[in-house]
Amino acid sequence: SAVISQKPSRDICQRGTSLTIQCQVDSQVTMMFWYRQQPGQSLTLIATANQGSEATYESGFVIDKFPISRPNLTFSTLTVSNMSPEDSSIYLCSASDRGTEAFFGQGTRLTVV
Amino acid sequence: AQTVTQSQPEMSVQEAETVTLSCTYDTSESDYYLFWYKQPPSRQMILVIRQEAYKQQNATENRFSVNFQKAAKSFSLKISDSQLGDAAMYFCAYRRNQFYFGTGTSLTVIP
């Protein structure tokens, strides 16, 4: 199993600013994912973070709004740029190897005011 | 695209009783993985149980077991001897390469 540390756990941000969320895994993993989750709802995949190359974004999510870095096999960041109240949500980091379950961070609750 | 359907938005169970959560999925693949995750109010997603599609035997983890019907594309979760700590949102998930999650079932355990 993998232990994932995600921070910050919560933040309140002003509209128009940016927030970077960090995700640290205690072991090397092949795949890292970033999700968005509205309270009481399912997970929506934002992108797959690829080590050494650009992230793969899902429909409706663009790099300019959600830039992602993955400098190595244990660390990734997601930035929420030029935030608006519609970006208020829970953001989850996840890690997995091929053919295994996903492990999750504790999530970041973002409120944009 | 693969879809995962959980038709029960909310379920409740009496403490010590048994409850079954339903999940169906759509795929044309023959090799994939299925999971049940639990998400308590703390937001931490916790793996409950996993099933490999090539295995005919249903997975079991203590009080948790699944009924995997590959032809019917059904993957239900049975929780036996329900405990107060089982109260949470439960998500069914399908994996081929990336993960696809259902809409979740909110489980209430009544003392």
XYZ file of N, CA and C in Angstrom:
672
model
N 0.844 -1.198 0.000
C 0.000 0.000 0.000
C 0.875 1.240 0.000
N 0.279 2.348 -0.333
C 0.988 3.622 -0.369
C 0.289 4.611 0.540
N 1.084 5.443 1.183
C 0.546 6.507 2.030
C 0.751 7.823 1.298
N -0.316 8.582 1.208
C -0.273 9.828 0.457
C -0.522 10.997 1.388
N 0.360 11.964 1.347
C 0.198 13.184 2.130
C -0.181 14.308 1.178
N -1.274 14.941 1.465
C -1.757 16.019 0.607
C -1.910 17.275 1.451
N -1.417 18.374 0.917
C -1.585 19.623 1.661
C -1.699 20.815 0.727
N -2.432 21.843 1.129
C -3.066 21.977 2.426
C -4.330 21.133 2.525
N -4.813 20.940 3.740
C -6.048 20.184 3.912
C -7.262 21.058 3.609
N -7.117 22.340 3.793
C -8.187 23.274 3.449
C -7.594 24.664 3.279
N -8.301 25.474 2.505
C -7.861 26.855 2.327
C -9.044 27.700 1.875
N -8.990 28.945 2.239
C -9.957 29.931 1.772
C -9.174 30.959 0.971
N -9.535 31.145 -0.277
C -8.744 31.987 -1.175
C -9.607 33.082 -1.792
N -8.946 34.158 -2.147
C -9.611 35.255 -2.832
C -9.737 34.928 -4.320
N -10.824 35.368 -4.902
C -10.985 35.149 -6.331
C -9.874 35.863 -7.095
N -9.460 35.244 -8.172
C -8.396 35.798 -8.993
C -7.007 35.332 -8.607
N -6.886 34.691 -7.460
C -5.576 34.201 -7.026
C -5.421 32.741 -7.434
N -4.266 32.159 -7.119
C -3.975 30.766 -7.451
C -3.583 30.008 -6.194
N -3.858 28.732 -6.186
C -3.496 27.857 -5.076
C -2.811 26.615 -5.628
N -1.699 26.248 -5.022
C -1.010 25.023 -5.411
C -1.178 23.975 -4.330
N -1.649 22.811 -4.735
C -1.865 21.686 -3.835
C -0.754 20.674 -4.074
N -0.175 20.197 -2.984
C 0.930 19.261 -3.096
C 0.501 17.858 -2.698
N 1.088 16.876 -3.356
C 0.780 15.481 -3.102
C 2.082 14.688 -3.050
N 2.352 14.087 -1.910
C 3.583 13.336 -1.695
C 3.252 11.889 -1.377
N 3.834 10.965 -2.122
C 3.610 9.536 -1.908
C 4.840 8.940 -1.247
N 4.641 7.987 -0.355
C 5.774 7.445 0.390
C 6.535 6.373 -0.374
N 6.127 6.087 -1.606
C 6.835 5.133 -2.444
C 6.653 5.523 -3.903
N 7.494 4.993 -4.754
C 7.368 5.326 -6.178
C 6.129 4.669 -6.766
N 5.391 5.422 -7.535
C 4.175 4.917 -8.163
C 4.182 5.279 -9.637
N 3.524 4.448 -10.405
C 3.484 4.677 -11.847
C 2.565 5.842 -12.205
N 1.391 5.847 -11.609
C 0.365 6.787 -12.030
C -0.098 7.639 -10.851
N -0.315 8.920 -11.143
C -0.921 9.823 -10.171
C -2.058 10.565 -10.850
N -3.127 10.749 -10.111
C -4.328 11.362 -10.655
C -4.776 12.517 -9.762
N -5.450 13.455 -10.382
C -6.087 14.537 -9.639
C -7.573 14.536 -9.947
N -8.376 14.605 -8.847
C -9.831 14.592 -8.968
C -10.412 15.837 -8.307
N -11.623 16.147 -8.730
C -12.423 17.171 -8.065
C -13.695 16.502 -7.600
N -14.141 16.882 -6.408
C -15.343 16.272 -5.842
C -16.156 17.322 -5.132
N -17.393 17.491 -5.579
C -18.324 18.338 -4.850
C -18.854 17.534 -3.672
N -19.121 18.168 -2.531
C -19.599 17.444 -1.354
C -20.807 16.569 -1.676
N -20.740 15.320 -1.289
C -21.846 14.401 -1.488
C -21.955 13.863 -2.900
N -20.998 14.171 -3.735
C -21.051 13.716 -5.124
C -19.849 12.840 -5.458
N -19.827 12.377 -6.701
C -18.769 11.469 -7.120
C -17.493 12.228 -7.478
N -16.481 11.470 -7.845
C -15.202 12.052 -8.201
C -15.164 12.321 -9.704
N -14.659 13.466 -10.061
C -14.463 13.824 -11.458
C -12.966 13.924 -11.719
N -12.485 13.148 -12.668
C -11.054 13.153 -12.974
C -10.684 14.436 -13.702
N -9.704 15.147 -13.152
C -9.198 16.349 -13.807
C -8.125 15.958 -14.821
N -7.129 15.209 -14.341
C -6.010 14.861 -15.216
C -5.195 13.742 -14.598
N -4.429 13.096 -15.460
C -3.430 12.123 -15.044
C -2.079 12.812 -15.096
N -1.366 12.780 -13.992
C -0.049 13.428 -13.933
C 1.005 12.450 -14.413
N 1.709 12.810 -15.447
C 2.710 11.940 -16.058
C 4.101 12.408 -15.659
N 4.913 11.487 -15.208
C 6.268 11.847 -14.813
C 7.113 12.120 -16.047
N 7.678 13.299 -16.095
C 8.577 13.666 -17.188
C 7.893 14.154 -18.445
N 6.584 14.272 -18.426
C 5.869 14.793 -19.604
C 4.613 15.524 -19.155
N 3.958 16.130 -20.104
C 2.771 16.920 -19.790
C 1.636 16.035 -19.297
N 0.846 16.578 -18.397
C -0.298 15.835 -17.876
C -1.340 15.602 -18.964
N -2.117 14.569 -18.782
C -3.204 14.239 -19.709
C -4.506 14.712 -19.094
N -5.146 15.697 -19.724
C -6.337 16.328 -19.171
C -7.607 15.706 -19.726
N -8.613 15.657 -18.855
C -9.927 15.173 -19.268
C -10.704 16.319 -19.915
N -11.743 15.931 -20.608
C -12.578 16.926 -21.280
C -13.123 17.914 -20.262
N -12.999 19.182 -20.580
C -13.504 20.224 -19.697
C -12.459 20.822 -18.786
N -11.273 20.258 -18.798
C -10.181 20.753 -17.956
C -8.988 21.093 -18.845
N -8.393 22.257 -18.628
C -7.292 22.712 -19.475
C -6.082 23.055 -18.633
N -4.938 22.968 -19.291
C -3.673 23.168 -18.598
C -3.526 24.582 -18.058
N -4.046 25.560 -18.750
C -3.897 26.943 -18.289
C -4.610 27.170 -16.963
N -5.699 26.451 -16.749
C -6.491 26.607 -15.541
C -5.970 25.696 -14.414
N -5.550 24.501 -14.791
C -5.105 23.509 -13.817
C -3.717 22.968 -14.184
N -2.694 23.789 -14.121
C -1.358 23.261 -14.406
C -0.932 22.230 -13.383
N -0.304 21.174 -13.882
C 0.104 20.053 -13.042
C 1.584 19.799 -13.270
N 2.267 19.527 -12.189
C 3.660 19.105 -12.301
C 3.831 17.732 -11.703
N 4.803 16.990 -12.244
C 5.175 15.705 -11.652
C 6.667 15.508 -11.926
N 7.474 16.061 -11.056
C 8.923 16.027 -11.291
C 9.555 14.657 -11.063
N 8.908 13.809 -10.288
C 9.449 12.470 -10.039
C 8.304 11.496 -9.755
N 8.642 10.285 -9.367
C 7.625 9.240 -9.209
C 6.930 9.269 -7.849
N 7.242 10.241 -7.016
C 6.608 10.292 -5.699
C 5.915 11.618 -5.396
N 5.944 12.562 -6.310
C 5.451 13.905 -5.989
C 4.733 14.525 -7.177
N 3.641 15.251 -6.861
C 2.912 15.978 -7.893
C 2.259 17.204 -7.273
N 2.040 18.212 -8.078
C 1.299 19.381 -7.638
C 0.210 19.702 -8.634
N -0.880 20.234 -8.116
C -1.980 20.751 -8.931
C -2.164 22.211 -8.544
N -2.170 23.101 -9.511
C -2.444 24.505 -9.259
C -3.821 24.841 -9.806
N -4.612 25.499 -8.998
C -5.892 26.030 -9.458
C -5.660 27.518 -9.696
N -5.734 27.934 -10.951
C -5.327 29.279 -11.331
C -6.521 30.212 -11.490
N -6.255 31.491 -11.232
C -7.277 32.526 -11.457
C -8.630 32.052 -10.930
N -8.669 31.777 -9.652
C -9.821 31.111 -9.065
C -11.084 31.969 -9.059
N -12.199 31.296 -9.189
C -13.522 31.893 -9.062
C -14.310 31.044 -8.075
N -15.437 31.560 -7.569
C -16.231 30.760 -6.614
C -16.630 29.384 -7.158
N -16.730 29.242 -8.480
C -17.083 27.950 -9.069
C -15.997 26.898 -8.866
N -14.809 27.334 -8.512
C -13.719 26.392 -8.245
C -13.768 25.845 -6.822
N -14.665 26.343 -6.008
C -14.810 25.828 -4.648
C -15.216 24.366 -4.716
N -14.403 23.520 -4.100
C -14.636 22.076 -4.211
C -13.615 21.361 -3.330
N -13.713 20.035 -3.343
C -12.681 19.208 -2.726
C -11.809 18.666 -3.844
N -10.508 18.777 -3.667
C -9.559 18.266 -4.654
C -8.798 17.090 -4.030
N -8.780 15.985 -4.766
C -8.179 14.753 -4.259
C -7.027 14.317 -5.144
N -5.944 13.927 -4.498
C -4.808 13.332 -5.181
C -4.900 11.814 -5.002
N -4.524 11.082 -6.031
C -4.575 9.633 -5.982
C -3.348 9.052 -6.665
N -2.922 7.895 -6.200
C -1.757 7.243 -6.786
C -2.036 5.768 -6.965
N -1.436 5.202 -8.003
C -1.672 3.796 -8.279
C -0.578 3.252 -9.173
N -0.361 1.956 -9.101
C 0.409 1.267 -10.108
C -0.556 0.516 -11.019
N -0.068 0.048 -12.144
C -0.947 -0.620 -13.108
C -1.529 -1.892 -12.479
N -2.825 -2.017 -12.604
C -3.482 -3.224 -12.126
C -3.716 -3.278 -10.633
N -3.516 -2.160 -9.951
C -3.734 -2.167 -8.509
C -4.789 -1.131 -8.136
N -5.141 -1.147 -6.874
C -6.098 -0.159 -6.402
C -5.470 1.229 -6.348
N -6.306 2.229 -6.237
C -5.854 3.596 -6.067
C -5.803 3.927 -4.587
N -4.779 4.684 -4.217
C -4.667 5.204 -2.860
C -4.889 6.710 -2.936
N -5.485 7.234 -1.888
C -5.900 8.626 -1.920
C -5.281 9.439 -0.797
N -5.081 10.713 -1.099
C -4.739 11.670 -0.068
C -5.993 12.070 0.706
N -5.794 12.919 1.696
C -6.899 13.310 2.565
C -7.798 14.355 1.922
N -7.364 14.878 0.797
C -8.189 15.870 0.117
C -7.894 17.290 0.579
N -8.176 18.222 -0.289
C -8.054 19.653 0.002
C -9.406 20.301 -0.221
N -9.933 20.880 0.832
C -11.209 21.596 0.703
C -10.908 23.047 0.388
N -11.264 23.463 -0.805
C -10.993 24.817 -1.279
C -12.271 25.633 -1.304
N -12.208 26.801 -0.692
C -13.315 27.757 -0.741
C -12.786 29.042 -1.354
N -13.452 29.503 -2.386
C -13.048 30.739 -3.061
C -14.091 31.818 -2.763
N -13.617 32.927 -2.223
C -14.547 33.993 -1.834
C -14.310 35.266 -2.669
N -17.213 5.359 -23.530
C -16.559 5.438 -22.229
C -17.248 4.513 -21.242
N -16.432 4.012 -20.319
C -17.013 3.149 -19.301
C -17.906 3.942 -18.365
N -18.990 3.339 -17.917
C -19.856 3.984 -16.937
C -20.081 3.036 -15.779
N -20.233 3.624 -14.608
C -20.495 2.873 -13.387
C -21.753 3.460 -12.761
N -22.721 2.614 -12.485
C -24.015 3.070 -11.990
C -24.301 2.503 -10.611
N -24.603 3.388 -9.690
C -25.068 2.987 -8.370
C -26.476 3.552 -8.242
N -27.442 2.678 -8.230
C -28.844 3.100 -8.320
C -29.450 3.472 -6.979
N -28.699 3.292 -5.905
C -29.218 3.579 -4.566
C -28.475 4.783 -3.981
N -29.021 5.977 -4.085
C -28.324 7.143 -3.525
C -28.156 7.042 -2.002
N -29.152 6.438 -1.344
C -29.100 6.330 0.110
C -29.596 4.953 0.532
N -28.955 4.432 1.562
C -29.394 3.177 2.156
C -29.243 3.305 3.672
N -30.056 2.524 4.380
C -29.900 2.475 5.828
C -29.982 1.026 6.289
N -29.340 0.766 7.393
C -29.310 -0.587 7.936
C -29.280 -0.506 9.458
N -29.930 -1.468 10.072
C -29.883 -1.549 11.532
C -28.533 -2.130 11.941
N -28.016 -1.620 13.014
C -26.759 -2.150 13.537
C -26.876 -3.660 13.719
N -25.814 -4.369 13.310
C -25.702 -5.833 13.390
C -26.424 -6.557 12.260
N -27.181 -5.826 11.443
C -27.859 -6.457 10.319
C -26.966 -6.424 9.072
N -27.510 -6.974 7.995
C -26.777 -7.072 6.731
C -27.393 -6.144 5.690
N -26.549 -5.515 4.889
C -27.028 -4.628 3.836
C -26.239 -4.910 2.560
N -26.898 -4.736 1.430
C -26.254 -4.944 0.130
C -26.369 -3.680 -0.700
N -25.239 -3.223 -1.191
C -25.179 -2.055 -2.054
C -24.972 -2.507 -3.497
N -25.719 -1.922 -4.394
C -25.698 -2.367 -5.791
C -24.777 -1.521 -6.660
N -24.246 -2.160 -7.685
C -23.387 -1.463 -8.647
C -23.439 -2.222 -9.965
N -23.655 -1.509 -11.040
C -23.525 -2.095 -12.372
C -22.572 -1.227 -13.178
N -21.978 -1.820 -14.186
C -20.990 -1.098 -14.991
C -21.135 -1.522 -16.443
N -20.591 -0.710 -17.280
C -20.674 -0.966 -18.715
C -19.263 -1.006 -19.276
N -18.897 -2.091 -19.934
C -17.591 -2.204 -20.550
C -17.624 -3.262 -21.628
N -16.743 -3.103 -22.594
C -16.572 -4.120 -23.626
C -15.304 -4.925 -23.389
N -14.581 -4.579 -22.329
C -13.337 -5.269 -22.009
C -13.615 -6.548 -21.240
N -12.662 -7.462 -21.280
C -12.801 -8.701 -20.524
C -11.865 -8.739 -19.317
N -10.850 -7.886 -19.346
C -9.860 -7.863 -18.277
C -9.896 -6.483 -17.616
N -10.307 -6.453 -16.368
C -10.416 -5.178 -15.662
C -10.490 -5.462 -14.164
N -10.582 -4.412 -13.400
C -10.640 -4.532 -11.946
C -11.849 -3.744 -11.440
N -12.393 -4.224 -10.344
C -13.516 -3.553 -9.700
C -13.180 -3.336 -8.234
N -13.664 -2.236 -7.707
C -13.359 -1.874 -6.329
C -14.585 -1.283 -5.647
N -14.609 -1.405 -4.360
C -15.508 -0.634 -3.510
C -14.648 0.212 -2.581
N -14.974 1.515 -2.545
C -14.301 2.442 -1.658
C -15.308 3.019 -0.673
N -14.801 3.324 0.498
C -15.596 3.955 1.555
C -15.037 5.353 1.791
N -15.929 6.328 1.875
C -15.499 7.689 2.173
C -16.303 8.229 3.351
N -15.728 8.206 4.541
C -16.404 8.784 5.705
C -16.357 10.308 5.632
N -16.987 10.991 6.577
C -16.976 12.463 6.568
C -15.579 13.068 6.598
N -14.601 12.323 7.024
C -13.221 12.830 7.032
C -12.649 13.017 5.632
N -13.380 12.537 4.617
C -13.026 12.672 3.189
C -12.006 11.641 2.698
N -11.344 10.939 3.585
C -10.328 9.983 3.151
C -10.978 8.801 2.454
N -10.621 8.558 1.215
C -11.132 7.403 0.479
C -10.371 6.165 0.928
N -11.101 5.155 1.361
C -10.500 3.941 1.899
C -10.954 2.752 1.060
N -10.007 1.938 0.638
C -10.352 0.744 -0.118
C -11.032 -0.269 0.792
N -12.193 -0.755 0.356
C -12.912 -1.780 1.109
C -12.593 -3.167 0.565
N -12.668 -3.300 -0.750
C -12.494 -4.622 -1.347
C -12.211 -4.462 -2.832
N -11.498 -5.413 -3.414
C -11.201 -5.389 -4.841
C -11.498 -6.745 -5.451
N -11.796 -6.722 -6.743
C -12.118 -7.943 -7.484
C -11.459 -7.879 -8.847
N -10.711 -8.898 -9.196
C -10.168 -8.995 -10.543
C -11.184 -9.694 -11.428
N -11.425 -9.165 -12.605
C -12.473 -9.707 -13.471
C -12.191 -11.136 -13.912
N -10.919 -11.530 -13.976
C -10.602 -12.881 -14.442
C -10.830 -13.927 -13.360
N -11.064 -13.476 -12.138
C -11.313 -14.408 -11.040
C -12.806 -14.650 -10.888
N -13.205 -15.902 -10.889
C -14.618 -16.218 -10.724
C -15.038 -16.166 -9.255
N -14.103 -16.408 -8.367
C -14.449 -16.425 -6.954
C -14.690 -15.016 -6.455
N -15.756 -14.859 -5.695
C -16.086 -13.561 -5.129
C -15.106 -13.203 -4.012
N -14.669 -11.935 -4.016
C -13.739 -11.475 -2.993
C -14.450 -11.311 -1.656
N -13.692 -11.554 -0.605
C -14.195 -11.395 0.760
C -13.109 -10.761 1.616
N -13.532 -9.800 2.443
C -12.639 -9.166 3.410
C -13.401 -9.010 4.711
N -13.227 -9.975 5.599
C -13.890 -9.949 6.908
C -15.407 -9.844 6.730
N -16.014 -8.729 7.168
C -17.469 -8.589 7.087
C -17.960 -8.135 5.710
N -17.036 -7.864 4.814
C -17.372 -7.344 3.489
C -17.176 -8.418 2.430
N -18.152 -8.581 1.581
C -18.029 -9.525 0.485
C -18.742 -8.957 -0.728
N -18.379 -9.486 -1.885
C -19.009 -9.014 -3.113
C -19.703 -10.158 -3.812
N -20.675 -9.785 -4.628
C -21.322 -10.713 -5.550
C -21.006 -10.204 -6.947
N -20.038 -10.815 -7.594
C -19.565 -10.400 -8.897
C -20.202 -11.271 -9.961
N -20.997 -10.647 -10.788
C -21.669 -11.334 -11.897
C -21.141 -10.725 -13.194
N -20.123 -11.344 -13.765
C -19.435 -10.735 -14.908
C -20.340 -10.603 -16.119
N -21.117 -11.612 -16.410
C -21.985 -11.558 -17.591
C -23.030 -10.460 -17.439
N -23.521 -10.292 -16.251
C -24.530 -9.264 -15.986
C -23.896 -7.910 -15.713
N -22.569 -7.858 -15.611
C -21.839 -6.623 -15.299
C -22.381 -6.002 -14.017
N -22.423 -6.835 -13.008
C -22.949 -6.431 -11.714
C -21.913 -6.720 -10.641
N -21.819 -5.833 -9.666
C -20.774 -5.943 -8.647
C -21.330 -5.358 -7.349
N -22.055 -6.147 -6.582
C -22.687 -5.646 -5.372
C -21.809 -5.924 -4.148
N -21.967 -5.090 -3.155
C -21.202 -5.191 -1.906
C -22.145 -5.567 -0.776
N -21.810 -6.626 -0.057
C -22.590 -7.026 1.101
C -21.785 -6.736 2.365
N -22.427 -6.018 3.284
C -21.812 -5.727 4.577
C -22.596 -6.500 5.627
N -21.928 -7.390 6.292
C -22.561 -8.208 7.326
C -22.265 -7.634 8.707
N -23.184 -7.896 9.654
C -22.964 -7.435 11.035
C -22.582 -5.957 11.041
N -23.418 -5.137 10.447
C -23.106 -3.715 10.271
C -22.772 -3.044 11.595
N -21.788 -2.168 11.526
C -21.354 -1.423 12.691
C -21.505 0.071 12.450
N -21.567 0.818 13.553
C -21.750 2.268 13.426
C -20.640 2.888 12.574
N -19.461 2.342 12.657
C -18.337 2.862 11.896
C -18.423 2.591 10.410
N -19.392 1.798 9.989
C -19.574 1.550 8.554
C -20.318 2.691 7.869
N -20.890 3.590 8.651
C -21.618 4.711 8.063
C -20.669 5.574 7.249
N -20.991 5.752 5.986
C -20.116 6.495 5.074
C -20.759 6.532 3.705
N -20.094 7.211 2.783
C -20.445 7.138 1.372
C -19.619 6.016 0.771
N -20.274 5.168 -0.011
C -19.585 4.052 -0.653
C -19.596 4.253 -2.163
N -18.409 4.121 -2.754
C -18.269 4.281 -4.195
C -17.804 2.976 -4.822
N -18.481 2.593 -5.870
C -18.057 1.488 -6.707
C -17.146 2.054 -7.792
N -16.085 1.347 -8.138
C -15.146 1.850 -9.139
C -14.716 0.733 -10.075
N -14.528 1.121 -11.325
C -14.059 0.215 -12.382
C -12.710 0.720 -12.836
N -11.801 -0.217 -13.099
C -10.509 0.192 -13.631
C -10.072 -0.713 -14.771
N -9.751 -0.078 -15.904
C -9.028 -0.740 -16.969
C -7.638 -0.099 -17.015
N -7.565 1.166 -17.379
C -6.352 1.960 -17.238
C -6.585 3.022 -16.167
N -7.522 3.935 -16.447
C -7.883 4.896 -15.413
C -9.094 4.370 -14.639
N -9.452 5.083 -13.613
C -10.556 4.677 -12.750
C -11.835 5.417 -13.141
N -12.950 4.716 -13.033
C -14.271 5.310 -13.216
C -15.072 5.007 -11.955
N -15.640 6.060 -11.388
C -16.350 5.931 -10.129
C -17.854 6.097 -10.333
N -18.622 5.362 -9.536
C -20.059 5.550 -9.515
C -20.421 6.807 -8.745
N -21.697 7.074 -8.669
C -22.191 8.296 -8.029
C -22.281 8.182 -6.519
N -22.095 6.980 -6.005
C -22.037 6.803 -4.564
C -23.359 6.423 -3.932
N -23.258 5.712 -2.813
C -24.406 5.357 -1.975
C -24.078 5.780 -0.551
N -24.929 6.601 0.006
C -24.738 7.051 1.379
C -25.378 6.040 2.329
N -24.559 5.424 3.156
C -25.044 4.397 4.076
C -25.173 4.963 5.487
N -26.359 4.805 6.038
C -26.624 5.179 7.428
C -26.780 3.906 8.243
N -26.144 3.864 9.405
C -26.285 2.716 10.304
C -27.064 3.182 11.532
N -28.181 2.507 11.764
C -29.095 2.893 12.843
C -28.787 2.096 14.100
N -28.506 2.777 15.198
C -28.160 2.038 16.435
C -29.342 1.228 16.958
